[in-house]
Coordinates of C-alpha atoms in Angstrom, one line a residue:
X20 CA -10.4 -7.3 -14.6
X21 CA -6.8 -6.8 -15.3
X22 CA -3.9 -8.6 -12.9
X23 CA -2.9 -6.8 -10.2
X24 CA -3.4 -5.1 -6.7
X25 CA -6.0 -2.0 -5.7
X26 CA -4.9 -0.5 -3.0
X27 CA -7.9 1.7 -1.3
X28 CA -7.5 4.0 1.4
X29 CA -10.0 5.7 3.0
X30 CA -9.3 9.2 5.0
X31 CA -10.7 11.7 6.9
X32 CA -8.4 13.9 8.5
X33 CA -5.5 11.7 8.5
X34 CA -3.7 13.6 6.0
X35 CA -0.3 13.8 7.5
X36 CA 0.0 10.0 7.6
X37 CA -0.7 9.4 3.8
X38 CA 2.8 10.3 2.4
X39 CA 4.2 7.7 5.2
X40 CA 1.7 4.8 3.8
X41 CA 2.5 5.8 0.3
X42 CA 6.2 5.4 0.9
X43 CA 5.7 2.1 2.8
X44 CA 4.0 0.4 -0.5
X45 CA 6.8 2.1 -2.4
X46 CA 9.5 0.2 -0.4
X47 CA 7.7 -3.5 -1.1
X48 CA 9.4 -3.0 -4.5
X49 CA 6.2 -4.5 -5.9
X50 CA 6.3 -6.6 -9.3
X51 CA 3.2 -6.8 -10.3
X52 CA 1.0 -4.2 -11.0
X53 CA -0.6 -1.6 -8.4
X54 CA -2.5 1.3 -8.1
X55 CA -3.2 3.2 -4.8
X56 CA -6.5 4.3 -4.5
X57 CA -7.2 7.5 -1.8
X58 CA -10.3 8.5 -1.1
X59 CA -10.9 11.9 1.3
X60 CA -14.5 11.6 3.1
X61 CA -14.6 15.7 3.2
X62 CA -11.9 15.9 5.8
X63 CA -11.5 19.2 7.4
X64 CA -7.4 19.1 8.6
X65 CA -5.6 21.6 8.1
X66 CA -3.0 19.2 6.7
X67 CA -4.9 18.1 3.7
X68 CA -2.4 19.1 0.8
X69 CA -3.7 21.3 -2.2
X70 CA -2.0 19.4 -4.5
X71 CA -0.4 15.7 -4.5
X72 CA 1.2 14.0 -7.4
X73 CA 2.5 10.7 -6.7
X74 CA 3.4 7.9 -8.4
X75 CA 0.5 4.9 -8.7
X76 CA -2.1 7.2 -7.0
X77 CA -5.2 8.1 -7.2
X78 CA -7.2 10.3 -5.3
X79 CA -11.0 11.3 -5.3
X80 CA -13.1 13.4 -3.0
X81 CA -16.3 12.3 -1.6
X82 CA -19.1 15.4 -2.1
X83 CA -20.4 14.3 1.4
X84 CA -19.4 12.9 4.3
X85 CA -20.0 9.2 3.8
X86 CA -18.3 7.0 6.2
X87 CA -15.4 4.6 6.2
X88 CA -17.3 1.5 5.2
X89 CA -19.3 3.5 2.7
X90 CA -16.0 5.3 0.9
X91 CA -14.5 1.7 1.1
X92 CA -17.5 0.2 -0.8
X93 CA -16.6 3.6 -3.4
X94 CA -13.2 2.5 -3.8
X95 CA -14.1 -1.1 -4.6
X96 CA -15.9 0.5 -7.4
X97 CA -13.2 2.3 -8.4
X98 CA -10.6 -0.5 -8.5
X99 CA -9.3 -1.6 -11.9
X100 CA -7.6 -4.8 -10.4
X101 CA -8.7 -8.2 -9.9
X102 CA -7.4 -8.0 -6.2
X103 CA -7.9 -5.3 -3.5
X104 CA -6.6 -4.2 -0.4
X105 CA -8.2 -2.2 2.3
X106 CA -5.9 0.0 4.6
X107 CA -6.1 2.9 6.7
X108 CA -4.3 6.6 6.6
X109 CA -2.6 5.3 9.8
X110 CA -1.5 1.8 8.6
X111 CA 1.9 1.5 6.5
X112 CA 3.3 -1.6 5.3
X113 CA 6.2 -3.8 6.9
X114 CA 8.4 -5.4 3.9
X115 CA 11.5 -7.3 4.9
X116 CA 12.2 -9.6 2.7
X117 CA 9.3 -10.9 0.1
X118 CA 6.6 -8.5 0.3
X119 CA 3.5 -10.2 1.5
X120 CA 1.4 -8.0 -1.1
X121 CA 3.2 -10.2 -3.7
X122 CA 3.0 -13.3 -2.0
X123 CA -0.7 -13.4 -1.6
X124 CA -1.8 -11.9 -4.9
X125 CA 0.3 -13.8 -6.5
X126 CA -1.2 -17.3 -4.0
X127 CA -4.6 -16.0 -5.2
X128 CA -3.7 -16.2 -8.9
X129 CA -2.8 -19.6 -8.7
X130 CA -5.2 -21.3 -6.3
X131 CA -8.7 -20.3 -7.0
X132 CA -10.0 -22.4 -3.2
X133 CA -8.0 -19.9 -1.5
X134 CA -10.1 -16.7 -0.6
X135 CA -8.4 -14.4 1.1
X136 CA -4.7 -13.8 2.1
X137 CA -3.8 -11.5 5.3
X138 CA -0.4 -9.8 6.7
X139 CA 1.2 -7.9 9.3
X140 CA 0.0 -3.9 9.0
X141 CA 1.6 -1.2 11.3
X142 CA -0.3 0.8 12.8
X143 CA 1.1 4.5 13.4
X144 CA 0.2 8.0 14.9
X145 CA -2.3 8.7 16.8
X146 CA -2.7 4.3 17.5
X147 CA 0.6 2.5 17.2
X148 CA 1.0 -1.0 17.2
X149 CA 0.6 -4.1 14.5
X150 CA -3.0 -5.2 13.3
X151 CA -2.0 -8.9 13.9
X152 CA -5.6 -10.6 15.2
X153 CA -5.8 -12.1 18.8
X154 CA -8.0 -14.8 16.8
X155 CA -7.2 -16.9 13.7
X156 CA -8.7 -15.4 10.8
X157 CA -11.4 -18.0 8.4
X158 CA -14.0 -17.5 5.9
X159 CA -16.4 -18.5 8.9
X160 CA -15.7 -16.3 11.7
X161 CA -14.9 -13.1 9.1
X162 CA -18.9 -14.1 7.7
X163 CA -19.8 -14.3 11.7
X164 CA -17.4 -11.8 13.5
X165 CA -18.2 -8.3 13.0
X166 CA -14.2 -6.7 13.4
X167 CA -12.3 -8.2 10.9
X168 CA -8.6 -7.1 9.8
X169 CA -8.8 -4.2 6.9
X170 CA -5.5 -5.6 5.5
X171 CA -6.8 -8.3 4.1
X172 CA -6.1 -9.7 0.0
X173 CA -9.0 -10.6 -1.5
X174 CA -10.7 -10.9 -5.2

């Protein structure tokens, strides 16, 4: 697989949020190569655009409803990067400074005994608040707990 980052997003009628998490990648100023992958589980909002062209995006349809976990599984599929990254319609990213996007792919490129890299994701609409974990995130407890942070960088 080709260096970079797959963004996948799964949604079902969370529509309005997805040009805010768009724009929120956009301002990381990324360097190395991204693509963000949307996925619509047959939502049924009225604010589902007819039509979106944006830069780095791709979006597919499911032909059924499917579920989050299954339409994340789809997007995996569909990723053309060697690294991906799982949000949700109502997450957007938080970049001050170095972008941890960058950071961690970046950490992962060089150190092949690191696994996984996590950040701080915002959480907005309907839920606000940051998806920082009340536990300390290992390859141990994400193979034994079942709730694990979506935002995490992984191969």
């Amino acid at each position: 697989m080709d260096f970079g980052i797959s963004i996948v997003v799964p949604c079902y009628n969370n529509w309005r949020y997805i040009r805010e998490l768009v724009n929120s990648i956009y301002m990381c100023n990324l360097n190395v190569p991204y693509e963000i992958i949307i996925i619509d589980d047959m939502s049924n909002d009225r604010d589902k655009p007819s039509e979106f062209k944006l830069e780095h995006v791709r979006f597919y349809c499911n032909k059924r409803n499917m579920g989050v976990q299954e339409t994340r599984n789809k997007g995996l599929h569909l990723a053309k990067y060697k690294y991906v990254m799982m949000l949700d319609a109502d997450d957007k990213l938080s970049c001050k400074g170095e972008c941890f996007i960058e950071y961690a792919v970046n950490l992962l490129e060089k150190n092949d005994n690191v696994a996984f890299a996590h950040g701080v994701v915002k959480m907005f609409g309907d839920f606000n608040g940051y998806t920082i974990s009340a536990y300390p995130v290992s390859a141990e407890l994400i193979a034994r707990k079942h709730h694990v942070q979506t935002s995490i960088i992984y191969r």
